[in-house]
Amino acid sequence: MTESTQECIHPGGDARHRAQDDPAAGGEVVLDQPGGELLRALRLGQLLAIIGAPADSRTPLAVLDAGCGGGWFARALARDGHRVDAFDTSSAAVAQARGEGGGPRHVVADLSGRRSPRPYDVVLCLDVLFHVLDDDAWAAALRTLASLVRPSGRLIVTDADPGERAVRGDRLVYRPATAYRAALEPLGLRHRHFLPHGFRENTVGFHVFTRIRRHP
């Protein structure tokens, strides 16, 4: 896997790890602290509605947070009863997440060669992929994320849904649902829906995929 692919989880390493835990994260919208906290609460509510609560406390859903940053969403999902693994390339981010505790298992890792003895019910990749400017690195990241989703499991990523690939300066590339479908449907994942955050001028939302068959 190329260096740019490894960099995408989390982009920029230690220098940028706080962006994942920033209440205003989730796109190019600039918010004050109260607005950012409202956006984060909204996003968590949407995410919990998508994932749902464990059907039985004895059988929690297995969730992977890829590019977890400081671990805010991973902790929230663990509080909701899920069994959460989380990783980030940033050792500073993982140290911060471990310091907060809350239940998730955090490790320093990247997607290069990422394997799991058991696939996950839910794989999350939040506020990461639109920072991956190189299309080959973006596609490689999606292939690895897809390989970690169990049959009937879900892959949830954040991006906008523009009509076509949209570059925003030297930091962001928004890709439409058609690009995600082209990359993931051959791997056995079907695009179920796009749920925009719908907060002020923020255009980002959750793209939700379900595995309909195991990729050989």
CSV table of C-alpha atoms in Angstrom, one decimal, residues 37-208:
chain,number,residue,atom,x,y,z
A,37,GLU,CA,-21.1,20.8,19.5
A,38,LEU,CA,-24.6,20.9,18.0
A,39,LEU,CA,-23.3,19.4,14.8
A,40,ARG,CA,-21.5,16.7,16.6
A,41,ALA,CA,-24.6,15.8,18.6
A,42,LEU,CA,-26.7,15.8,15.5
A,43,ARG,CA,-24.3,13.5,13.7
A,44,LEU,CA,-24.2,11.1,16.7
A,45,GLY,CA,-28.0,10.9,16.7
A,46,GLN,CA,-28.0,10.1,13.0
A,47,LEU,CA,-25.3,7.5,13.5
A,48,LEU,CA,-27.1,5.8,16.4
A,49,ALA,CA,-30.3,5.7,14.4
A,50,ILE,CA,-28.5,4.0,11.5
A,51,ILE,CA,-26.7,1.5,13.6
A,52,GLY,CA,-29.4,0.8,16.2
A,53,ALA,CA,-29.0,-0.5,19.7
A,54,PRO,CA,-27.8,-4.1,20.4
A,55,ALA,CA,-30.7,-6.5,20.2
A,56,ASP,CA,-29.4,-8.2,23.3
A,57,SER,CA,-26.8,-6.9,25.8
A,58,ARG,CA,-25.1,-10.3,25.6
A,59,THR,CA,-24.6,-10.0,21.8
A,60,PRO,CA,-23.4,-6.4,21.1
A,61,LEU,CA,-22.6,-5.4,17.6
A,62,ALA,CA,-19.0,-5.5,16.6
A,63,VAL,CA,-18.0,-2.0,15.4
A,64,LEU,CA,-14.7,-0.8,13.9
A,65,ASP,CA,-13.9,2.9,13.9
A,66,ALA,CA,-11.2,3.4,11.2
A,67,GLY,CA,-9.4,6.7,11.6
A,68,CYS,CA,-10.9,7.3,15.1
A,69,GLY,CA,-8.9,10.4,16.0
A,70,GLY,CA,-9.4,11.1,19.7
A,71,GLY,CA,-12.1,8.5,19.9
A,72,TRP,CA,-15.2,10.6,20.6
A,73,PHE,CA,-17.6,8.6,18.4
A,74,ALA,CA,-16.0,5.3,19.4
A,75,ARG,CA,-16.7,6.1,23.1
A,76,ALA,CA,-20.3,7.2,22.3
A,77,LEU,CA,-21.0,3.9,20.5
A,78,ALA,CA,-19.4,1.9,23.3
A,79,ARG,CA,-21.7,3.7,25.8
A,80,ASP,CA,-24.6,2.6,23.7
A,81,GLY,CA,-23.7,-1.0,24.3
A,82,HIS,CA,-21.6,-1.9,21.2
A,83,ARG,CA,-18.2,-3.7,21.2
A,84,VAL,CA,-15.9,-1.1,19.6
A,85,ASP,CA,-12.4,-1.5,18.1
A,86,ALA,CA,-10.8,1.7,17.0
A,87,PHE,CA,-7.5,2.6,15.3
A,88,ASP,CA,-5.6,5.6,14.0
A,89,THR,CA,-2.2,6.2,12.5
A,90,SER,CA,-1.6,9.0,15.0
A,91,SER,CA,0.0,7.8,18.2
A,92,ALA,CA,-1.0,11.2,19.8
A,93,ALA,CA,-4.7,10.6,18.9
A,94,VAL,CA,-4.6,7.0,20.2
A,95,ALA,CA,-2.9,8.1,23.5
A,96,GLN,CA,-5.7,10.8,23.9
A,97,ALA,CA,-8.4,8.2,23.2
A,98,ARG,CA,-6.9,5.7,25.6
A,99,GLY,CA,-6.7,8.4,28.3
A,100,GLU,CA,-10.4,9.0,28.0
A,101,GLY,CA,-11.2,5.3,28.5
A,102,GLY,CA,-14.9,4.6,27.9
A,103,GLY,CA,-14.7,1.0,26.6
A,104,PRO,CA,-13.3,0.9,23.1
A,105,ARG,CA,-10.0,-0.9,22.3
A,106,HIS,CA,-7.7,1.6,20.6
A,107,VAL,CA,-4.5,0.7,18.7
A,108,VAL,CA,-2.0,2.6,16.5
A,109,ALA,CA,-2.4,1.2,13.0
A,110,ASP,CA,-3.2,2.0,9.4
A,111,LEU,CA,-5.1,0.2,6.7
A,112,SER,CA,-2.0,-1.4,5.2
A,113,GLY,CA,-2.5,-5.1,5.7
A,114,ARG,CA,-5.3,-4.6,8.2
A,115,ARG,CA,-6.9,-7.9,9.0
A,116,SER,CA,-9.3,-9.2,11.7
A,117,PRO,CA,-10.0,-12.7,12.9
A,118,ARG,CA,-13.7,-11.9,12.6
A,119,PRO,CA,-15.4,-9.3,10.3
A,120,TYR,CA,-17.4,-6.5,11.8
A,121,ASP,CA,-21.1,-5.8,11.9
A,122,VAL,CA,-20.4,-2.1,11.3
A,123,VAL,CA,-17.2,-0.4,9.9
A,124,LEU,CA,-17.1,3.4,10.2
A,125,CYS,CA,-14.7,5.8,8.5
A,126,LEU,CA,-15.7,9.3,9.5
A,127,ASP,CA,-14.2,12.6,8.2
A,128,VAL,CA,-11.3,10.8,6.6
A,129,LEU,CA,-12.0,9.9,2.9
A,130,PHE,CA,-12.7,13.4,1.7
A,131,HIS,CA,-9.2,14.3,2.8
A,132,VAL,CA,-7.7,11.7,0.5
A,133,LEU,CA,-6.8,13.7,-2.6
A,134,ASP,CA,-5.4,10.8,-4.6
A,135,ASP,CA,-8.1,8.7,-6.3
A,136,ASP,CA,-6.0,5.5,-6.3
A,137,ALA,CA,-5.3,5.8,-2.5
A,138,TRP,CA,-9.0,6.5,-1.9
A,139,ALA,CA,-10.0,3.4,-3.8
A,140,ALA,CA,-7.4,1.3,-2.0
A,141,ALA,CA,-8.7,2.5,1.3
A,142,LEU,CA,-12.3,1.5,0.3
A,143,ARG,CA,-11.2,-2.0,-0.7
A,144,THR,CA,-9.6,-2.6,2.7
A,145,LEU,CA,-12.6,-1.2,4.6
A,146,ALA,CA,-14.9,-3.3,2.5
A,147,SER,CA,-12.9,-6.5,3.4
A,148,LEU,CA,-13.6,-5.9,7.1
A,149,VAL,CA,-17.4,-5.9,6.7
A,150,ARG,CA,-19.3,-9.2,7.5
A,151,PRO,CA,-22.1,-10.5,5.3
A,152,SER,CA,-25.2,-8.3,5.9
A,153,GLY,CA,-22.9,-5.9,7.8
A,154,ARG,CA,-22.7,-2.2,7.1
A,155,LEU,CA,-20.0,0.2,5.9
A,156,ILE,CA,-20.6,3.9,6.9
A,157,VAL,CA,-18.5,6.7,5.5
A,158,THR,CA,-18.8,10.4,5.5
A,159,ASP,CA,-18.6,12.5,2.3
A,160,ALA,CA,-20.8,15.0,0.4
A,161,ASP,CA,-22.8,13.8,-2.6
A,162,PRO,CA,-22.0,16.4,-5.3
A,163,GLY,CA,-23.0,15.8,-8.9
A,164,GLU,CA,-19.4,15.1,-9.8
A,165,ARG,CA,-16.0,15.0,-8.1
A,166,ALA,CA,-15.5,18.4,-6.4
A,167,VAL,CA,-12.1,19.7,-5.2
A,168,ARG,CA,-12.1,22.2,-2.4
A,169,GLY,CA,-8.7,23.9,-2.2
A,170,ASP,CA,-5.8,21.6,-1.3
A,171,ARG,CA,-7.5,19.9,1.6
A,172,LEU,CA,-10.8,18.3,0.4
A,173,VAL,CA,-12.1,16.2,-2.4
A,174,TYR,CA,-15.8,15.4,-2.3
A,175,ARG,CA,-16.9,12.4,-4.4
A,176,PRO,CA,-20.5,11.5,-5.4
A,177,ALA,CA,-22.4,8.4,-4.5
A,178,THR,CA,-21.8,7.2,-8.0
A,179,ALA,CA,-18.1,7.0,-7.4
A,180,TYR,CA,-18.6,5.1,-4.2
A,181,ARG,CA,-21.0,2.7,-5.9
A,182,ALA,CA,-18.5,2.1,-8.7
A,183,ALA,CA,-15.8,1.3,-6.2
A,184,LEU,CA,-17.8,-0.8,-3.7
A,185,GLU,CA,-20.5,-2.7,-5.6
A,186,PRO,CA,-18.0,-5.0,-7.3
A,187,LEU,CA,-16.9,-5.9,-3.8
A,188,GLY,CA,-20.3,-6.9,-2.8
A,189,LEU,CA,-21.5,-3.8,-1.0
A,190,ARG,CA,-24.7,-2.0,-2.0
A,191,HIS,CA,-25.3,1.7,-1.5
A,192,ARG,CA,-28.5,1.9,0.7
A,193,HIS,CA,-28.8,5.7,1.2
A,194,PHE,CA,-27.1,9.0,1.8
A,195,LEU,CA,-28.2,10.8,4.9
A,196,PRO,CA,-27.0,14.4,4.9
A,197,HIS,CA,-26.3,16.1,8.2
A,198,GLY,CA,-28.5,19.0,7.1
A,199,PHE,CA,-26.9,21.5,9.4
A,200,ARG,CA,-26.6,25.0,8.1
A,201,GLU,CA,-24.4,25.0,5.0
A,202,ASN,CA,-22.8,21.7,5.7
A,203,THR,CA,-23.2,19.4,2.7
A,204,VAL,CA,-21.6,16.3,4.2
A,205,GLY,CA,-23.5,13.2,5.4
A,206,PHE,CA,-23.4,9.5,5.9
A,207,HIS,CA,-23.1,7.1,3.0
A,208,VAL,CA,-24.5,3.7,4.1
